[in-house]
Tab-separated table of C-alpha atoms and ligand atoms in Angstrom:
chain	number	residue	atom	x	y	z
A	1409	MET	CA	91.865	116.501	101.531
A	1410	THR	CA	93.669	114.169	99.102
A	1411	THR	CA	97.188	113.219	100.048
A	1412	ASN	CA	99.806	113.678	97.368
A	1413	THR	CA	102.425	110.955	97.895
A	1414	PHE	CA	104.796	112.510	95.373
A	1415	GLU	CA	104.692	115.873	97.170
A	1416	ASN	CA	105.023	114.283	100.635
A	1417	ASP	CA	107.948	112.072	99.599
A	1418	ILE	CA	109.775	114.978	97.966
A	1419	ILE	CA	109.309	117.421	100.836
A	1420	GLU	CA	110.155	114.784	103.460
A	1421	GLY	CA	113.236	113.692	101.522
A	1422	LEU	CA	114.506	117.249	101.111
A	1423	GLN	CA	114.033	117.875	104.837
A	1424	LEU	CA	116.101	114.810	105.790
A	1425	SER	CA	119.742	115.031	106.656
A	1426	PRO	CA	121.388	113.833	104.427
A	1427	LYS	CA	118.845	114.866	101.777
A	1428	LYS	CA	117.275	112.132	99.684
A	1429	LEU	CA	115.013	111.806	96.642
A	1430	TYR	CA	113.527	108.529	95.373
A	1431	SER	CA	114.626	107.256	91.967
A	1432	LYS	CA	111.151	105.782	91.340
A	1433	TYR	CA	110.163	109.401	90.598
A	1434	PHE	CA	112.691	109.688	87.731
A	1435	TYR	CA	110.190	108.218	85.281
A	1436	ASP	CA	107.780	110.922	84.181
A	1437	ASP	CA	107.400	111.190	80.368
A	1438	ARG	CA	110.616	113.195	80.013
A	1439	GLY	CA	112.544	110.928	82.430
A	1440	SER	CA	111.358	107.801	80.592
A	1441	ALA	CA	112.534	109.317	77.288
A	1442	ILE	CA	115.980	110.070	78.799
A	1443	PHE	CA	116.123	106.511	80.156
A	1444	GLN	CA	115.586	105.225	76.592
A	1445	GLN	CA	118.661	107.296	75.596
A	1446	ILE	CA	120.643	105.769	78.501
A	1447	MET	CA	119.738	102.295	77.235
A	1448	ARG	CA	121.388	103.158	73.912
A	1449	MET	CA	124.587	104.648	75.412
A	1450	PRO	CA	127.772	102.730	74.573
A	1451	GLU	CA	128.852	102.920	78.243
A	1452	TYR	CA	125.546	101.439	79.513
A	1453	TYR	CA	126.374	97.774	78.822
A	1454	LEU	CA	123.407	96.292	80.736
A	1455	PRO	CA	120.734	95.929	77.974
A	1456	GLU	CA	123.179	94.418	75.477
A	1457	CYS	CA	124.442	91.825	77.977
A	1458	GLU	CA	120.947	90.885	79.113
A	1459	THR	CA	119.738	90.577	75.511
A	1460	GLU	CA	122.718	88.339	74.695
A	1461	ILE	CA	121.685	85.961	77.488
A	1462	LEU	CA	117.992	85.981	76.525
A	1463	GLN	CA	118.930	85.388	72.900
A	1464	HIS	CA	121.760	82.896	73.166
A	1465	ARG	CA	121.194	81.112	76.481
A	1466	ALA	CA	117.426	80.743	76.253
A	1467	THR	CA	117.702	77.075	75.260
A	1468	ASP	CA	119.947	76.383	78.296
A	1469	ILE	CA	117.498	78.186	80.556
A	1470	ILE	CA	114.554	76.234	79.162
A	1471	GLY	CA	116.566	73.024	79.647
A	1472	ILE	CA	116.196	73.295	83.435
A	1473	LEU	CA	112.396	73.755	83.346
A	1474	PRO	CA	110.669	70.431	84.089
A	1475	GLN	CA	107.046	71.298	83.189
A	1476	ALA	CA	105.432	71.259	79.725
A	1477	GLY	CA	103.616	74.554	80.274
A	1478	TYR	CA	104.067	77.805	82.202
A	1479	ASP	CA	102.535	81.207	82.758
A	1480	ILE	CA	105.316	83.698	81.999
A	1481	VAL	CA	104.529	86.628	84.282
A	1482	GLU	CA	106.696	89.701	83.749
A	1483	LEU	CA	106.904	92.441	86.399
A	1484	GLY	CA	107.386	95.966	85.015
A	1485	ALA	CA	107.265	94.429	81.548
A	1486	GLY	CA	107.833	97.590	79.492
A	1487	ASP	CA	107.765	97.065	75.720
A	1488	GLY	CA	108.642	93.334	75.946
A	1489	SER	CA	111.168	93.477	73.088
A	1490	LYS	CA	113.933	91.703	75.049
A	1491	THR	CA	111.561	89.188	76.616
A	1492	ALA	CA	110.335	88.229	73.135
A	1493	PHE	CA	113.653	86.373	72.554
A	1494	PHE	CA	112.958	84.151	75.537
A	1495	LEU	CA	109.290	83.673	74.612
A	1496	GLU	CA	110.307	82.729	71.075
A	1497	ALA	CA	112.638	80.018	72.396
A	1498	LEU	CA	109.891	78.684	74.696
A	1499	VAL	CA	107.477	78.467	71.768
A	1500	ARG	CA	110.164	76.801	69.627
A	1501	LYS	CA	110.645	74.185	72.360
A	1502	LYS	CA	106.868	73.618	72.220
A	1503	LYS	CA	106.296	74.717	75.806
A	1504	ASN	CA	102.671	75.551	76.324
A	1505	ILE	CA	102.855	79.160	77.523
A	1506	THR	CA	100.742	82.205	78.301
A	1507	TYR	CA	102.587	85.517	78.529
A	1508	ILE	CA	101.220	87.827	81.254
A	1509	PRO	CA	103.019	91.187	81.152
A	1510	LEU	CA	102.308	93.380	84.208
A	1511	ASP	CA	102.960	97.113	84.176
A	1512	ILE	CA	101.640	100.266	85.798
A	1513	SER	CA	101.194	101.829	82.335
A	1514	PRO	CA	98.343	100.546	80.084
A	1515	GLU	CA	99.932	102.451	77.163
A	1516	ILE	CA	103.222	100.547	77.372
A	1517	LEU	CA	101.272	97.268	77.715
A	1518	ALA	CA	99.514	98.012	74.413
A	1519	VAL	CA	102.934	98.562	72.781
A	1520	ASN	CA	104.200	95.353	74.433
A	1521	LYS	CA	101.297	93.288	73.097
A	1522	ASN	CA	101.852	94.649	69.591
A	1523	ILE	CA	105.588	93.940	69.555
A	1524	VAL	CA	105.330	90.432	71.036
A	1525	GLN	CA	102.265	89.438	69.000
A	1526	GLN	CA	103.994	90.507	65.774
A	1527	LYS	CA	106.896	88.179	66.519
A	1528	LEU	CA	104.736	85.367	67.921
A	1529	PRO	CA	101.249	85.565	66.356
A	1530	ASP	CA	99.981	82.356	68.022
A	1531	LEU	CA	101.100	83.225	71.549
A	1532	CYS	CA	98.396	83.843	74.161
A	1533	ILE	CA	99.105	87.257	75.773
A	1534	LYS	CA	97.123	88.553	78.759
A	1535	PRO	CA	98.440	91.959	79.864
A	1536	ILE	CA	97.356	93.299	83.272
A	1537	ALA	CA	97.795	96.978	84.187
A	1538	GLY	CA	98.297	98.103	87.772
A	1539	ASP	CA	100.815	98.134	90.603
A	1540	TYR	CA	102.692	95.000	91.688
A	1541	PHE	CA	100.291	94.172	94.498
A	1542	GLU	CA	97.019	94.322	92.566
A	1543	THR	CA	98.414	92.640	89.454
A	1544	LEU	CA	100.173	89.794	91.296
A	1545	GLU	CA	97.010	89.200	93.284
A	1546	LYS	CA	95.152	88.611	90.016
A	1547	ILE	CA	97.463	85.846	88.800
A	1548	THR	CA	97.416	83.710	91.943
A	1549	SER	CA	94.072	82.066	91.068
A	1550	ARG	CA	95.626	80.504	87.941
A	1551	LYS	CA	96.650	76.895	88.535
A	1552	VAL	CA	99.396	76.669	85.875
A	1553	PRO	CA	103.065	76.665	87.095
A	1554	LYS	CA	104.650	80.038	86.584
A	1555	ILE	CA	107.905	81.832	85.966
A	1556	ILE	CA	107.926	85.385	87.313
A	1557	LEU	CA	110.369	87.602	85.398
A	1558	PHE	CA	111.961	90.725	86.860
A	1559	LEU	CA	114.509	91.828	84.286
A	1560	GLY	CA	116.662	94.873	83.507
A	1561	SER	CA	118.574	94.944	86.822
A	1562	ASN	CA	115.527	96.647	88.341
A	1563	ILE	CA	116.166	94.742	91.577
A	1564	GLY	CA	119.359	96.855	91.915
A	1565	ASN	CA	117.301	99.993	92.537
A	1566	PHE	CA	115.943	98.609	95.818
A	1567	GLU	CA	118.090	99.858	98.672
A	1568	GLY	CA	119.792	97.374	100.997
A	1569	GLU	CA	117.327	94.988	102.662
A	1570	LYS	CA	114.476	96.246	100.468
A	1571	ALA	CA	115.684	93.987	97.612
A	1572	LEU	CA	115.267	90.932	99.837
A	1573	ASP	CA	111.919	92.248	101.126
A	1574	PHE	CA	110.704	92.602	97.530
A	1575	ILE	CA	111.800	89.066	96.584
A	1576	ARG	CA	109.996	87.720	99.674
A	1577	PHE	CA	106.916	89.758	98.716
A	1578	VAL	CA	106.875	88.205	95.213
A	1579	LYS	CA	107.431	84.744	96.715
A	1580	ASN	CA	104.091	85.115	98.552
A	1581	PHE	CA	102.343	84.889	95.178
A	1582	MET	CA	104.231	81.750	94.097
A	1583	ARG	CA	103.747	77.996	94.599
A	1584	LYS	CA	106.200	75.112	94.943
A	1585	GLY	CA	107.907	74.448	91.589
A	1586	ASP	CA	107.449	78.052	90.316
A	1587	TYR	CA	110.539	80.062	89.321
A	1588	PHE	CA	111.588	83.667	89.929
A	1589	MET	CA	113.797	84.818	87.027
A	1590	LEU	CA	115.885	87.896	87.823
A	1591	GLY	CA	118.061	89.980	85.481
A	1592	VAL	CA	120.961	91.161	87.642
A	1593	ASP	CA	123.981	93.351	86.971
A	1594	LEU	CA	127.139	91.727	88.341
A	1595	LYS	CA	130.158	93.196	90.142
A	1596	LYS	CA	132.944	93.896	87.657
A	1597	HIS	CA	135.814	96.367	87.172
A	1598	PRO	CA	134.774	99.530	89.026
A	1599	ARG	CA	135.679	101.763	86.079
A	1600	THR	CA	133.337	99.864	83.739
A	1601	ILE	CA	130.488	100.341	86.209
A	1602	LEU	CA	131.255	103.969	86.945
A	1603	ALA	CA	131.377	104.836	83.224
A	1604	ALA	CA	127.839	103.447	82.826
A	1605	TYR	CA	126.555	105.885	85.474
A	1606	ASP	CA	128.735	108.891	84.618
A	1607	ASP	CA	128.769	109.133	80.831
A	1608	PRO	CA	130.805	111.888	79.151
A	1609	ALA	CA	127.799	113.051	77.088
A	1610	GLY	CA	125.967	113.928	80.327
A	1611	ILE	CA	122.839	111.857	79.627
A	1612	THR	CA	122.812	110.345	83.139
A	1613	ARG	CA	123.325	113.858	84.514
A	1614	SER	CA	120.175	115.046	82.666
A	1615	PHE	CA	118.331	111.955	83.919
A	1616	ASN	CA	119.033	112.987	87.526
A	1617	LEU	CA	118.470	116.714	86.969
A	1618	ASN	CA	115.128	115.935	85.336
A	1619	LEU	CA	113.755	115.050	88.776
A	1620	LEU	CA	114.519	118.609	89.952
A	1621	GLU	CA	112.810	119.903	86.786
A	1622	ARG	CA	109.848	117.630	87.482
A	1623	ILE	CA	109.623	119.094	90.987
A	1624	ASN	CA	109.650	122.588	89.426
A	1625	ARG	CA	106.905	121.577	86.984
A	1626	GLU	CA	104.635	119.687	89.363
A	1627	LEU	CA	105.299	121.192	92.787
A	1628	SER	CA	105.935	124.841	91.900
A	1629	GLY	CA	109.618	124.449	92.705
A	1630	ASN	CA	112.339	126.900	91.720
A	1631	PHE	CA	115.431	124.682	91.439
A	1632	ASP	CA	118.092	126.193	89.163
A	1633	THR	CA	119.575	122.992	87.692
A	1634	ALA	CA	122.733	124.881	86.616
A	1635	LEU	CA	123.545	125.139	90.341
A	1636	PHE	CA	123.693	121.342	90.832
A	1637	ASP	CA	126.378	118.860	89.760
A	1638	HIS	CA	125.847	115.154	89.083
A	1639	TYR	CA	128.225	112.884	91.024
A	1640	ALA	CA	128.320	109.072	90.789
A	1641	SER	CA	130.301	106.641	92.957
A	1642	TYR	CA	130.857	102.885	93.032
A	1643	ASP	CA	132.006	100.902	96.067
A	1644	PRO	CA	133.606	97.666	94.785
A	1645	ILE	CA	133.270	95.989	98.187
A	1646	SER	CA	129.560	96.529	98.816
A	1647	GLY	CA	128.677	96.680	95.098
A	1648	ALA	CA	126.616	99.869	95.579
A	1649	THR	CA	126.612	102.404	92.765
A	1650	LYS	CA	125.204	105.647	94.117
A	1651	SER	CA	124.322	108.868	92.381
A	1652	PHE	CA	124.040	112.278	93.969
A	1653	LEU	CA	123.259	115.849	92.995
A	1654	ILE	CA	125.625	118.304	94.655
A	1655	SER	CA	124.660	121.896	95.380
A	1656	LYS	CA	127.435	124.045	93.881
A	1657	ILE	CA	126.736	126.946	96.256
A	1658	GLN	CA	124.903	127.792	99.450
A	1659	GLN	CA	121.328	128.423	98.318
A	1660	GLN	CA	117.642	128.402	99.197
A	1661	VAL	CA	115.064	126.606	97.070
A	1662	SER	CA	111.304	126.793	97.407
A	1663	VAL	CA	109.179	123.665	96.777
A	1664	ALA	CA	105.407	123.622	97.356
A	1665	ASP	CA	105.745	126.700	99.591
A	1666	GLN	CA	108.464	125.079	101.715
A	1667	ILE	CA	111.936	126.621	101.906
A	1668	ILE	CA	114.801	124.137	101.568
A	1669	ASN	CA	118.297	125.299	102.555
A	1670	PHE	CA	121.404	123.912	100.890
A	1671	SER	CA	124.955	124.513	102.050
A	1672	ALA	CA	127.733	124.634	99.446
A	1673	ASN	CA	128.670	121.069	98.338
A	1674	GLU	CA	125.693	119.510	100.102
A	1675	ALA	CA	124.528	116.264	98.448
A	1676	ILE	CA	121.076	114.937	97.610
A	1677	HIS	CA	121.188	111.132	97.396
A	1678	MET	CA	119.284	110.224	94.221
A	1679	GLU	CA	119.678	106.522	93.407
A	1680	VAL	CA	121.276	103.193	94.310
A	1681	SER	CA	122.080	100.676	91.564
A	1682	GLN	CA	123.287	97.629	93.440
A	1683	LYS	CA	125.723	95.201	91.770
A	1684	TYR	CA	125.938	91.576	92.953
A	1685	SER	CA	128.353	88.655	92.791
A	1686	LEU	CA	126.931	85.189	92.079
A	1687	GLU	CA	127.739	84.349	95.724
A	1688	ASP	CA	125.696	87.382	96.872
A	1689	LEU	CA	122.798	86.058	94.788
A	1690	ASP	CA	123.091	82.578	96.335
A	1691	GLN	CA	122.885	84.207	99.771
A	1692	ILE	CA	119.799	86.213	98.807
A	1693	ARG	CA	118.162	83.137	97.303
A	1694	MET	CA	118.687	81.210	100.564
A	1695	GLN	CA	117.580	84.098	102.782
A	1696	ALA	CA	114.430	84.511	100.678
A	1697	GLY	CA	113.644	80.800	101.128
A	1698	PHE	CA	114.000	79.444	97.577
A	1699	LYS	CA	115.107	75.834	97.087
A	1700	SER	CA	117.821	76.264	94.432
A	1701	ASP	CA	119.263	78.653	91.882
A	1702	HIS	CA	120.813	78.627	88.410
A	1703	HIS	CA	122.816	81.511	86.941
A	1704	PHE	CA	123.179	82.193	83.204
A	1705	THR	CA	125.746	84.837	82.309
A	1706	ASP	CA	126.843	86.618	79.107
A	1707	THR	CA	130.250	85.958	77.521
A	1708	LYS	CA	131.857	88.837	79.462
A	1709	SER	CA	130.243	87.715	82.766
A	1710	TYR	CA	128.891	91.247	83.202
A	1711	PHE	CA	125.259	90.245	83.783
A	1712	SER	CA	123.294	87.271	85.064
A	1713	ILE	CA	119.836	85.901	84.458
A	1714	SER	CA	119.301	83.977	87.685
A	1715	LEU	CA	116.485	81.527	88.271
A	1716	PHE	CA	115.347	80.848	91.828
A	1717	GLU	CA	113.200	77.733	92.214
A	1718	LEU	CA	110.622	77.602	94.983
B	490	LIG	C1	116.253	101.110	85.805
B	490	LIG	N1	117.545	100.827	86.439
B	490	LIG	C2	117.842	99.401	86.425
B	490	LIG	C3	118.656	101.655	85.949
B	490	LIG	C4	119.968	101.266	86.668
B	490	LIG	O1	120.912	100.896	85.981
B	490	LIG	O2	120.010	101.331	87.894
B	490	LIG	C5	118.391	103.147	86.129
B	490	LIG	C6	119.561	104.013	85.753
B	490	LIG	N2	120.092	104.947	86.492
B	490	LIG	C7	121.087	105.519	85.861
B	490	LIG	N3	121.267	104.911	84.726
B	490	LIG	C8	120.301	103.945	84.607
């Protein structure tokens, strides 16, 4: 019998108290399309701030890099359009680089190669498809110093200690003098953050509800999405943005032949998007065992590209 991790995770999560679903399952084709809409929302400031840093602070970032050549390894690379600004600056500064985008999706890697190659026709690009473990394994045999990029505030979706665990996991594939370059969303006015995760047009709401629809599609579920509300919260002390779906009424839902009971106002925890201060990042850098760090922020100090040196 083959085990279906998606089905197991969903059923287990819905049987927990409090109920929980994993945000890594947001990204089926429909969820990825809604996420593209989120990235264009005026309230979702993250991509604009990160692009500003990659575009306008690239020369400063490159200024701290001592070596003449690097492998630029990007985790969860996506279409590479933002990264291209940084790559362009590296090429302009005559750094000898190879770009190695890693992603689970071979389709998005083909798009990535097209976009980046069009901008930088002479750049050597070696995409590798697969999960983090198998792809990182493949780059360790290369002897060139490397910079591992993890952009887009993706680190924020790891809950609590799991962010540190992930950074330590990546560090295992690095050598002395390599850099880990993280795109991180910073703590700021709570209302600015909350607006990014609770937009008036309801795009983030659809993003969350799409996981219930995915469960209906793939696991013969019968969620009625009209009976769930989207609720987002931000705790300015811990920096945790959390999103929930709230059952509007007492109800029973069937998923893969299992009955799930909801009481009125019961929450399903859907996602954490952690926000950090620069001091929090220094702490994480030290706990993960990196030698030093440098932070490059946008003009509003909303976002940081932080480099941890091993
Ligand atoms: C992918 N990730 C960094 C996004 C974030 O901001 O946490 C996912 C997202 N969730 C709601 N809006 C965007």
